[in-house]
Short mmCIF file of C-alpha atoms in Angstrom, two decimals:
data_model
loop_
_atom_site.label_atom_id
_atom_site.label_comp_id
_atom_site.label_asym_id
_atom_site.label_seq_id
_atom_site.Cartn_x
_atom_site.Cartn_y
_atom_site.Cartn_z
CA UNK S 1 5.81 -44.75 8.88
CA UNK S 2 6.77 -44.08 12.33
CA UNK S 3 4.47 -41.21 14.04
CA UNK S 4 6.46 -38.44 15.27
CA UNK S 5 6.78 -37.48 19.39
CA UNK S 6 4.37 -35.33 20.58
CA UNK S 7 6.76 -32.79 21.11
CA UNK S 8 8.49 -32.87 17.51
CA UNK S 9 5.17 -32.54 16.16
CA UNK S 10 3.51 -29.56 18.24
CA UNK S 11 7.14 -28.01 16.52
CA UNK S 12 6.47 -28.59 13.18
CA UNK S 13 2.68 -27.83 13.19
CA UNK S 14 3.82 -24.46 14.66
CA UNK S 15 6.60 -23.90 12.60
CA UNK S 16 4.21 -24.57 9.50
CA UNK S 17 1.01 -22.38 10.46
CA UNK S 18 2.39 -20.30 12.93
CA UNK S 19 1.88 -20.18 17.12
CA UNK S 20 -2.51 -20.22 16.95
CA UNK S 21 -3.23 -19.97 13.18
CA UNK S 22 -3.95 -22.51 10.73
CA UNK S 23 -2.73 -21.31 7.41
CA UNK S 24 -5.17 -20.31 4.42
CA UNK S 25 -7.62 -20.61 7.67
CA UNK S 26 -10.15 -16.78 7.95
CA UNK S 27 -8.25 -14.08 10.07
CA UNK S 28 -10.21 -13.06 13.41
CA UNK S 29 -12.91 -11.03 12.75
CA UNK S 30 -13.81 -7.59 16.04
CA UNK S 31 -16.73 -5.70 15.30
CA UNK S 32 -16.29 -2.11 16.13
CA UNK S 33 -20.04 -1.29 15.89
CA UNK S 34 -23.12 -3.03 15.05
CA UNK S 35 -25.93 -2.04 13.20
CA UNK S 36 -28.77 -1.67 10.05
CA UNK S 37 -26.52 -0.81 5.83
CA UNK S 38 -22.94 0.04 7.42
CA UNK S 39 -21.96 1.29 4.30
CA UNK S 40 -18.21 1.96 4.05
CA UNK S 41 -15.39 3.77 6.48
CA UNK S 42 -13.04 6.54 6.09
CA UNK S 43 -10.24 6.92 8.88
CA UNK S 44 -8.99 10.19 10.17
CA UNK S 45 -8.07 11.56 13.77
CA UNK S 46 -11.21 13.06 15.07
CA UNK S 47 -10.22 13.53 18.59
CA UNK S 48 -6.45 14.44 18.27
CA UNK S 49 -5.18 11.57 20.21
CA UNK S 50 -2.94 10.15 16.93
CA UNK S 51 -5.31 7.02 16.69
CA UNK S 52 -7.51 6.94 13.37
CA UNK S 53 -11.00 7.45 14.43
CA UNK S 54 -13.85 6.11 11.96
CA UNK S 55 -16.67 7.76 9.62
CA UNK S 56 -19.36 5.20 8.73
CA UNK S 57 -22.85 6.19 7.49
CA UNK S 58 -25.68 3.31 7.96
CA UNK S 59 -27.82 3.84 5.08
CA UNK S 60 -30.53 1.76 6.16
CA UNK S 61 -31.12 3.51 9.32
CA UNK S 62 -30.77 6.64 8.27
CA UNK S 63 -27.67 8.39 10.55
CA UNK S 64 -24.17 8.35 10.39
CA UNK S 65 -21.92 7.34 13.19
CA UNK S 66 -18.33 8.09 14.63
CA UNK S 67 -16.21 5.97 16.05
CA UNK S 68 -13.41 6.66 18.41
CA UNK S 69 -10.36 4.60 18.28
CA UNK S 70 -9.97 3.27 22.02
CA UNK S 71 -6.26 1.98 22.11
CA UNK S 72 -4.41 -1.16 20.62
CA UNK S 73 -5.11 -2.90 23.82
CA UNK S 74 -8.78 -2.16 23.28
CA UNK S 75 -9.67 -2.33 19.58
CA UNK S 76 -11.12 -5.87 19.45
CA UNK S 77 -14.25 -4.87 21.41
CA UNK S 78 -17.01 -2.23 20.85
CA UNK S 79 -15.38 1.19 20.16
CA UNK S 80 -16.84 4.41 21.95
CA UNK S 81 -19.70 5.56 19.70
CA UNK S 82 -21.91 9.24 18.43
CA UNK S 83 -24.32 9.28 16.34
CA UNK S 84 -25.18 12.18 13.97
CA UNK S 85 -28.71 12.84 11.70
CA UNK S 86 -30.34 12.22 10.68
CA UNK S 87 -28.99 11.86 7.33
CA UNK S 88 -31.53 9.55 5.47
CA UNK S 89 -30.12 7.48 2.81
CA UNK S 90 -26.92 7.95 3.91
CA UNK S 91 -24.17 6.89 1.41
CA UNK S 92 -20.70 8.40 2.32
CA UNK S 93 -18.93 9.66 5.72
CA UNK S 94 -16.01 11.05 5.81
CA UNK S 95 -13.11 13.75 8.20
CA UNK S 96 -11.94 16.63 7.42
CA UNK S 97 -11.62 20.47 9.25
CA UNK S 98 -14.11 22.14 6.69
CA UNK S 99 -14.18 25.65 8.46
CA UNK S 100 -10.64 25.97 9.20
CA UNK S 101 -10.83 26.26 13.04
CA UNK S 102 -8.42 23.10 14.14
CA UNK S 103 -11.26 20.56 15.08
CA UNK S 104 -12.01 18.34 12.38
CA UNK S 105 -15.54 18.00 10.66
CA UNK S 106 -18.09 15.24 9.50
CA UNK S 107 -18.97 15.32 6.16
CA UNK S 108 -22.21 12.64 5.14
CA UNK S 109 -23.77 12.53 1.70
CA UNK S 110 -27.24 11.05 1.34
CA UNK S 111 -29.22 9.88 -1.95
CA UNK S 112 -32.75 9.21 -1.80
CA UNK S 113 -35.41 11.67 -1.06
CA UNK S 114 -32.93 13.51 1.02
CA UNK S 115 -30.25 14.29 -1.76
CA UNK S 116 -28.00 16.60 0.01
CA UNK S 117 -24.66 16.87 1.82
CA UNK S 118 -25.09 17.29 5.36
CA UNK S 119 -21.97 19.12 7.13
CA UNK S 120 -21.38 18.05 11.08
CA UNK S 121 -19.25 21.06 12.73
CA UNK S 122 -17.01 19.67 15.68
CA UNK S 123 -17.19 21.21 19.10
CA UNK S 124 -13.56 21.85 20.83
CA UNK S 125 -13.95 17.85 22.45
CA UNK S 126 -15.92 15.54 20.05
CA UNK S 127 -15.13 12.58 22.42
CA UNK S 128 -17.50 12.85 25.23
CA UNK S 129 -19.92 15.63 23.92
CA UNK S 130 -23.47 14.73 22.83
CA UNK S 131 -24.63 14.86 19.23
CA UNK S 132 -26.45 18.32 20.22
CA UNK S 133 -22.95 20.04 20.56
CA UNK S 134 -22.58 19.43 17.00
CA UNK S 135 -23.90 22.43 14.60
CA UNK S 136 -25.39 20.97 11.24
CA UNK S 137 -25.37 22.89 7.88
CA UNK S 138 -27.42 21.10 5.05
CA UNK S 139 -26.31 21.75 1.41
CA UNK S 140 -28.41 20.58 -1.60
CA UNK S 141 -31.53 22.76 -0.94
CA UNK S 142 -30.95 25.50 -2.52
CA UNK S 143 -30.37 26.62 -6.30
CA UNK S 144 -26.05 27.20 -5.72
CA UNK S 145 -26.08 23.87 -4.38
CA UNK S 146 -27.60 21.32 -6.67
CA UNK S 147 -29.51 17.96 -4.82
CA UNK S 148 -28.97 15.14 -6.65
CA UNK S 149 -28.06 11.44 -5.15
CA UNK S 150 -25.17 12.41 -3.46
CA UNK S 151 -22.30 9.36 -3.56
CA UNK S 152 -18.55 10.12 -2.79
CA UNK S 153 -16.98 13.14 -1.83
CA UNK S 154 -13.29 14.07 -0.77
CA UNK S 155 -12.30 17.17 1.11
CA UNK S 156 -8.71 18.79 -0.28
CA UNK S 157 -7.33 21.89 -0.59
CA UNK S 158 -7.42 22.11 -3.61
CA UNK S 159 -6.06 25.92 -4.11
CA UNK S 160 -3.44 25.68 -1.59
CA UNK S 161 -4.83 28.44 0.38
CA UNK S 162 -4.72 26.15 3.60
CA UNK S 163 -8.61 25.63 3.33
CA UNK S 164 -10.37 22.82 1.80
CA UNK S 165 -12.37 22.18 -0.78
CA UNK S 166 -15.01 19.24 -0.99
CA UNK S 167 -14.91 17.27 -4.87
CA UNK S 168 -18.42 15.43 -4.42
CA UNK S 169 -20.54 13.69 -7.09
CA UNK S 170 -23.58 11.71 -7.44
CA UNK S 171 -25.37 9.15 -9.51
CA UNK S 172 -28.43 8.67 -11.85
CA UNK S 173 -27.52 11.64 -14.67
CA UNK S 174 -25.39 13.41 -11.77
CA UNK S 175 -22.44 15.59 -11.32
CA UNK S 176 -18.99 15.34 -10.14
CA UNK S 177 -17.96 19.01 -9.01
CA UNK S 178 -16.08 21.17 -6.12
CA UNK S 179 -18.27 22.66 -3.52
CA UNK S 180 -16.38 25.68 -2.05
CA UNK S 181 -17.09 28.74 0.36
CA UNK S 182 -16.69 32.58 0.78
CA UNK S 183 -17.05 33.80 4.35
CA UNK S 184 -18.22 31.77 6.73
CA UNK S 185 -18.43 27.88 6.46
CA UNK S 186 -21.24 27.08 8.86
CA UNK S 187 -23.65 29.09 6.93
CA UNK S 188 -25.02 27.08 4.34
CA UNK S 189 -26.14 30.41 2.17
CA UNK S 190 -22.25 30.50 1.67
CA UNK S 191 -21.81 27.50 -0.46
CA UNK S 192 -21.31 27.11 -4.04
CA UNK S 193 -21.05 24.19 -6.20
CA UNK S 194 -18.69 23.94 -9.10
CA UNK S 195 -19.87 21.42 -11.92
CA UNK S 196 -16.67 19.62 -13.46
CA UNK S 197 -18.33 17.03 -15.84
CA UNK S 198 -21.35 14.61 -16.08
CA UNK S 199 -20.97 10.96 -14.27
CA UNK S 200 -23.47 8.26 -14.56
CA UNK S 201 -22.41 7.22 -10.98
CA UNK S 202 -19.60 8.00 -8.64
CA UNK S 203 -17.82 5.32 -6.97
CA UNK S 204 -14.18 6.32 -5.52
CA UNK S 205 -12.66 10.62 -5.68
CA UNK S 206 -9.42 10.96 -4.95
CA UNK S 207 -6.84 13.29 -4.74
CA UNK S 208 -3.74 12.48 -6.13
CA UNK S 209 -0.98 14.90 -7.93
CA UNK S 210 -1.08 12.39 -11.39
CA UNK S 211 1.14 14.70 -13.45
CA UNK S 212 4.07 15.51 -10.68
CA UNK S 213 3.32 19.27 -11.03
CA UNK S 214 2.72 19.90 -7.37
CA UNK S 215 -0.74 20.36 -7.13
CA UNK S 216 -3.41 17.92 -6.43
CA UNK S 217 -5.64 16.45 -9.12
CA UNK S 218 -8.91 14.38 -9.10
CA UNK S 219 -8.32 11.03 -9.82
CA UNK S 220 -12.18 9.08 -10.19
CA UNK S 221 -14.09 6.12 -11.15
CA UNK S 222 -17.46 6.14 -13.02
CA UNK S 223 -19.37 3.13 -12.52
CA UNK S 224 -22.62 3.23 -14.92
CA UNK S 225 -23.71 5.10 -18.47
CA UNK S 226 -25.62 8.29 -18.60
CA UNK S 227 -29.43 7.46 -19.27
CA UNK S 228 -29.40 8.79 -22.99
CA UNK S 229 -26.22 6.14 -24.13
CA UNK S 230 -23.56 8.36 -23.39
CA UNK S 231 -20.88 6.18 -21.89
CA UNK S 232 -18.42 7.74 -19.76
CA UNK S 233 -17.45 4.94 -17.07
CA UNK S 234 -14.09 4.24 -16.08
CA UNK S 235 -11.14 5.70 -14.69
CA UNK S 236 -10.56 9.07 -15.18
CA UNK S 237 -8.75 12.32 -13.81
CA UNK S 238 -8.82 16.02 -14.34
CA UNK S 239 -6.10 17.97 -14.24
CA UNK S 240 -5.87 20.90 -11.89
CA UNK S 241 -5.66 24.26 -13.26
CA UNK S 242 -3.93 25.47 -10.17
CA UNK S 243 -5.53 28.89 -8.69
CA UNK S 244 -6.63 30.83 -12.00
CA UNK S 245 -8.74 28.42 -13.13
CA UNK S 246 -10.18 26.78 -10.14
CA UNK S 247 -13.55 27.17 -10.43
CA UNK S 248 -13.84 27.60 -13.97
CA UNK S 249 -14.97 23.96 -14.91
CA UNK S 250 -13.90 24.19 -18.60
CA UNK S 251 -10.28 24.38 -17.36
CA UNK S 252 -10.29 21.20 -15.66
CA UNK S 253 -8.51 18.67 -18.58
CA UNK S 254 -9.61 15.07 -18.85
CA UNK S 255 -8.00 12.50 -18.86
CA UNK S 256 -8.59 8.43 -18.96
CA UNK S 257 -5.99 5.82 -17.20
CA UNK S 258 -8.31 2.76 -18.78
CA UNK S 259 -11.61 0.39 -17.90
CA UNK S 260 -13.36 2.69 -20.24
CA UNK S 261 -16.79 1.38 -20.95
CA UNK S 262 -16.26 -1.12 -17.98
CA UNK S 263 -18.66 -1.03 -14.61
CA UNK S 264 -15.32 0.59 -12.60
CA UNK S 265 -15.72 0.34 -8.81
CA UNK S 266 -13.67 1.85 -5.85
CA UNK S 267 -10.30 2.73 -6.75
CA UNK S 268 -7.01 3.05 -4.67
CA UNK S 269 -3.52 4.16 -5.61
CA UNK S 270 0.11 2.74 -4.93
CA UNK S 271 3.50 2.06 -6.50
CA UNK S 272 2.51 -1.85 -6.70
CA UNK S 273 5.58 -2.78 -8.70
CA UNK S 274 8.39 -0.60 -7.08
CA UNK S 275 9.55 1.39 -9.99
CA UNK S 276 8.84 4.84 -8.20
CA UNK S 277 5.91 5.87 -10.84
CA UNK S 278 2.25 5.92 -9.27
CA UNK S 279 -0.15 2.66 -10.12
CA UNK S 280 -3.91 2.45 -10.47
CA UNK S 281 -5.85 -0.64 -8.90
CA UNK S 282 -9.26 -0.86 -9.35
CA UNK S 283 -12.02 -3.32 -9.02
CA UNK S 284 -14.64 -4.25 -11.62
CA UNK S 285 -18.31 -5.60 -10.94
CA UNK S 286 -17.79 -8.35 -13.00
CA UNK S 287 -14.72 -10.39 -11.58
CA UNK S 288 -13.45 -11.21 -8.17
CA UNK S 289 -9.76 -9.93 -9.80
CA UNK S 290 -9.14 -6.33 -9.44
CA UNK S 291 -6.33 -4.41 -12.38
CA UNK S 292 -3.34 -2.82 -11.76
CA UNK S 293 -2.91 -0.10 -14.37
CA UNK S 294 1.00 0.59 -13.90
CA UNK S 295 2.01 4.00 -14.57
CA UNK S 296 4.54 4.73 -17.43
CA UNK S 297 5.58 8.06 -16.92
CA UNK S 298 5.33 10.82 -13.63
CA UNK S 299 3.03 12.72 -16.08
CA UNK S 300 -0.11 10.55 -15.30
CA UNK S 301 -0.34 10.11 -19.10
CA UNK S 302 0.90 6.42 -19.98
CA UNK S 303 -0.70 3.38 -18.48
CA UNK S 304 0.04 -0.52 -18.83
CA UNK S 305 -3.61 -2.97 -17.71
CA UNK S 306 -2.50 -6.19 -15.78
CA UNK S 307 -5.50 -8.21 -14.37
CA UNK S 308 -4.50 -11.64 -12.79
CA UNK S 309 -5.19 -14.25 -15.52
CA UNK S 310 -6.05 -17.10 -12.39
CA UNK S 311 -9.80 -18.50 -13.66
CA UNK S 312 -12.56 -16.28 -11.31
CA UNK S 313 -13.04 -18.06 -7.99
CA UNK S 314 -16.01 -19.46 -7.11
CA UNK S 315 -15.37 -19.25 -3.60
CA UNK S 316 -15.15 -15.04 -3.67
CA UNK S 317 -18.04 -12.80 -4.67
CA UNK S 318 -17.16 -9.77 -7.78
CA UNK S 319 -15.18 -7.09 -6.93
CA UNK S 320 -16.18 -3.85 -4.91
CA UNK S 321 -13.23 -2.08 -3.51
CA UNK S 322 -9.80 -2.70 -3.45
CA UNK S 323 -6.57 -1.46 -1.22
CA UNK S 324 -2.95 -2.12 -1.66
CA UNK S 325 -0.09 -2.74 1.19
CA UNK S 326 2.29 -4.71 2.63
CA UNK S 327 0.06 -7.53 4.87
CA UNK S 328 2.64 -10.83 5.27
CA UNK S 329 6.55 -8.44 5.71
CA UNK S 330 7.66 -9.65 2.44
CA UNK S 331 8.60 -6.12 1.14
CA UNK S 332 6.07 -6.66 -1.47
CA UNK S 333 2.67 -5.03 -1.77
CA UNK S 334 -0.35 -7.38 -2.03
CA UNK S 335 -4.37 -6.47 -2.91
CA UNK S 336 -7.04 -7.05 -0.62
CA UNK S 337 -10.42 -6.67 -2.29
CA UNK S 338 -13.85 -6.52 -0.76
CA UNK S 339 -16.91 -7.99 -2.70
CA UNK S 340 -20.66 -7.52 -2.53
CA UNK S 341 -21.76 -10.93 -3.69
CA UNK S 342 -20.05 -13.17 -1.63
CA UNK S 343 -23.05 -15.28 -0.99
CA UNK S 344 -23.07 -18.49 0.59
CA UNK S 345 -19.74 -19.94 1.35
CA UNK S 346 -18.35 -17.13 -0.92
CA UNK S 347 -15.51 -15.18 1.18
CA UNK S 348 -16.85 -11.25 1.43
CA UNK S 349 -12.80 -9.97 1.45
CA UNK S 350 -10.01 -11.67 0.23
CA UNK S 351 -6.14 -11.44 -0.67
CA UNK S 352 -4.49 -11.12 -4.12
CA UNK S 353 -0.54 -11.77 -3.78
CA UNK S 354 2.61 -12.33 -5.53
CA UNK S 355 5.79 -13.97 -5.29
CA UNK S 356 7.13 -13.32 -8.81
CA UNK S 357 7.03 -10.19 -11.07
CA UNK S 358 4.00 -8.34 -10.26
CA UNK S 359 3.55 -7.26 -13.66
CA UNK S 360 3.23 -10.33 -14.91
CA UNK S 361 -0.79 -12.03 -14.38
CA UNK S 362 0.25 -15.65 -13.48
CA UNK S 363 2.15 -14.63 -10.51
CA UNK S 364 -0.98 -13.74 -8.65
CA UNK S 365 -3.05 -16.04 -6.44
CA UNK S 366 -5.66 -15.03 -4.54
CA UNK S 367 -7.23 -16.72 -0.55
CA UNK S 368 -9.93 -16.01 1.23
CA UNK S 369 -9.75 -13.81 4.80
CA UNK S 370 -13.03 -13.34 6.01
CA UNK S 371 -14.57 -16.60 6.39
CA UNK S 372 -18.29 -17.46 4.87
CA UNK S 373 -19.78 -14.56 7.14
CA UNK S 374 -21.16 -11.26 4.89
CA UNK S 375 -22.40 -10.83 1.84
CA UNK S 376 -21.67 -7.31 0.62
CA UNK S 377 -18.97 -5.37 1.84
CA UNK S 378 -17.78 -1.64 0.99
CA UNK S 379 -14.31 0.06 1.50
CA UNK S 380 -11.00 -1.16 2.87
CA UNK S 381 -8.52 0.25 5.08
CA UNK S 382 -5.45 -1.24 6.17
CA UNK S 383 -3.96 0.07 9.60
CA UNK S 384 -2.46 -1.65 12.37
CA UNK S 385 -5.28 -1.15 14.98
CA UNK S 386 -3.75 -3.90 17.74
CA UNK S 387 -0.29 -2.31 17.59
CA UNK S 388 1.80 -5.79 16.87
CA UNK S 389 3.19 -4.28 13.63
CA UNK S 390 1.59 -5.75 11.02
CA UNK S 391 -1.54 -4.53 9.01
CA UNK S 392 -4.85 -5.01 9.97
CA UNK S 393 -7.90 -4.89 7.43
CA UNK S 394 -11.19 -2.75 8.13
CA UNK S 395 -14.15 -2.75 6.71
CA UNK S 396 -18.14 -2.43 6.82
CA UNK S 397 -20.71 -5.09 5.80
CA UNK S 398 -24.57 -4.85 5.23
CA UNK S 399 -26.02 -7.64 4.13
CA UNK S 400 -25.62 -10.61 6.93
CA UNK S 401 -28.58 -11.53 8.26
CA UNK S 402 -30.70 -8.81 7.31
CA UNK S 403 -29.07 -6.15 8.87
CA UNK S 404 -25.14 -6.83 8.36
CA UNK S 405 -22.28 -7.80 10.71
CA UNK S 406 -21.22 -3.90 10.97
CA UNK S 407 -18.24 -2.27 11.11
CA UNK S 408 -15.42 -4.67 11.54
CA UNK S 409 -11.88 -5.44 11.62
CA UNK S 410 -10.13 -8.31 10.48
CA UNK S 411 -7.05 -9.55 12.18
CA UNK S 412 -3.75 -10.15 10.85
CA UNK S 413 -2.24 -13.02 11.49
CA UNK S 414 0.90 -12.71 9.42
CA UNK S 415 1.46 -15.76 8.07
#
């Protein structure tokens, strides 16, 4: 066979894999911050500039950082940095205005000896003030505010009364309640804790409105058995009671959308199949091949389990957390998962997609994004941090080399 001219083939090659990418080949990886257990991001506007700014508590060393979003044209070097603590055993970080007064808040729950929830009040300009402008309230001391080995929490109003709530829950024989406040916020005698139900250990809380009755439920996963047998793991959600029952925790109804009895990990939420009802994709320990449970009805009551049926990769570690969007344009939403095994040459995130019926388990296939580099990784978040218009994953990872690669961002190529 005649070899092509140079020129010919430069065209094809780039028609095939696109102008610098090699198809199938690990999307660019831009650490945002280094350091010691970066264990999972949440993504909210901390400075008010309309870029996402980043929550990330590094359980190893004991403090939790924030990260200010620099710019598109800046994102793929080390972000501007504060660190808050210390909060020792740090597990979750996330945003939110807790006392109502415009600037938004840190939130950072710690396990370990610590076993609290450790609230971070803003000053007027975050970006730019040292940690000591910062006023810290500690919760879990005291006999309204249980300690226990604090997991997951999400802030939400969950009243409507334009103030929000936190949902929180912990792990080992824990709780998964609402911790709520008369008066004033920064004053940690204020505090109460509503228990909602026993959880052997909290993974994902969300807030979600699964029966289409306007107000916001708590959607959850439940990732390990209560120490006397009782097994309660999976994915559940209680109902809100709306205003009159709020912090009565008998009023809360339960309900289960599956993987009961099944080590359930992170959760997220999206209409994966396009029929306007609200889906359920979660991850389980045991497989590198997260479910979608597809919703049935807009009451939150009817669910239909598809897991891909493509035979568990050996070059991707078992699931941890999973997020659903639109990475390659097709109009189609695909499922990047994160694992914390990925050992080896094991890829540590990874991409589930479809070009069929999404419903139906041998239309998935899943590649590798991240290259051999990380071993355990935590939550995803899609966003479009360099601006080009297509989705960008982030993530944290805390295994690499004894202290983990970080907080990082993978690169879209869009192929």
């Amino acid at each position: 066979m005649n070899a092509l001219p140079a020129f010919l083939l430069a065209l094809a090659l780039s028609s095939a894999d696109g102008p610098s990418h090699a198809r199938g080949a690990p999307w660019p990886r831009h650490q945002i911050g280094a350091g010691a257990g970066a264990d999972g991001i949440r993504l909210a506007d901390m400075d008010g500039d309309g870029l996402p700014d980043a929550a990330v508590g590094f359980e190893e060393e004991g403090v939790t950082r924030l990260y200010f979003n620099p710019g598109p044209e800046r994102a793929k070097a080390p972000w501007p940095m504060l660190t808050l603590g210390p909060t020792p055993g740090v597990e979750d970080a996330s945003i939110a205005d807790i006392d109502g007064d415009g600037h938004r808040d840190l939130i950072s729950l710690t396990e370990g000896r610590d076993r609290a929830v450790h609230l971070f009040f803003a000053p007027a300009e975050p970006h730019g003030n040292a940690a000591s402008a910062w006023r810290h309230a500690m919760l879990g001391n005291r006999v309204r505010v249980p300690r226990m080995a604090y997991m997951f929490a999400q802030a939400v109003d969950l009243d409507g009364d334009g103030r929000v709530e936190i949902v929180a829950g912990g792990k080992n024989d824990a709780t998964l309640g609402i911790l709520y406040a008369d008066g004033d916020r920064r004053n940690p005698a204020n505090w109460r804790f509503q228990a909602l139900r026993a959880i052997g250990w909290t993974m994902s809380i969300l807030a979600e409105d699964m029966d289409g009755d306007g107000d916001v439920d708590i959607l959850f996963s439940d990732r390990k058995p209560l120490s006397d047998g009782t097994d309660l793991r999976g994915i559940h959600w209680l109902e809100n009671p709306g205003t009159e029952g709020l912090r009565d925790g008998a009023a809360w109804r339960s309900h289960t959308v599956g993987m009961r009895g099944e080590e359930t990990m992170f959760l997220a939420v999206a209409d994966v199949d396009g029929d306007g009802y609200r889906d359920v994709v979660a991850a389980g320990k045991d497989s590198s091949a997260p479910s979608v449970f597809f919703g049935l009805d807009r009451r939150g009551r009817a669910y239909r389990r598809m897991t891909p049926d493509a035979a568990p990769s050996a070059a991707f570690g078992t699931g941890k957390a999973v997020t659903a969007a639109d990475f390659d344009g097709d109009g189609r939403l695909e499922l990047a998962i994160s694992a914390e095994s990925a050992d080896g040459a094991k890829a540590g995130v990874a991409i589930w997609s479809t070009a069929g019926d999404p419903r139906n388990p041998a239309s998935w296939s899943l590649r590798g994004i991240s290259g051999e580099a990380g071993i355990k990784f935590d939550l995803l978040v899609a966003y479009d941090l360099d601006a080009d218009g297509d989705l960008d994953i982030l993530s944290t990872e805390e295994s690499e080399g004894g202290t983990g690669l970080g907080v990082v961002w993978y690169e879209n190529p869009r192929l």
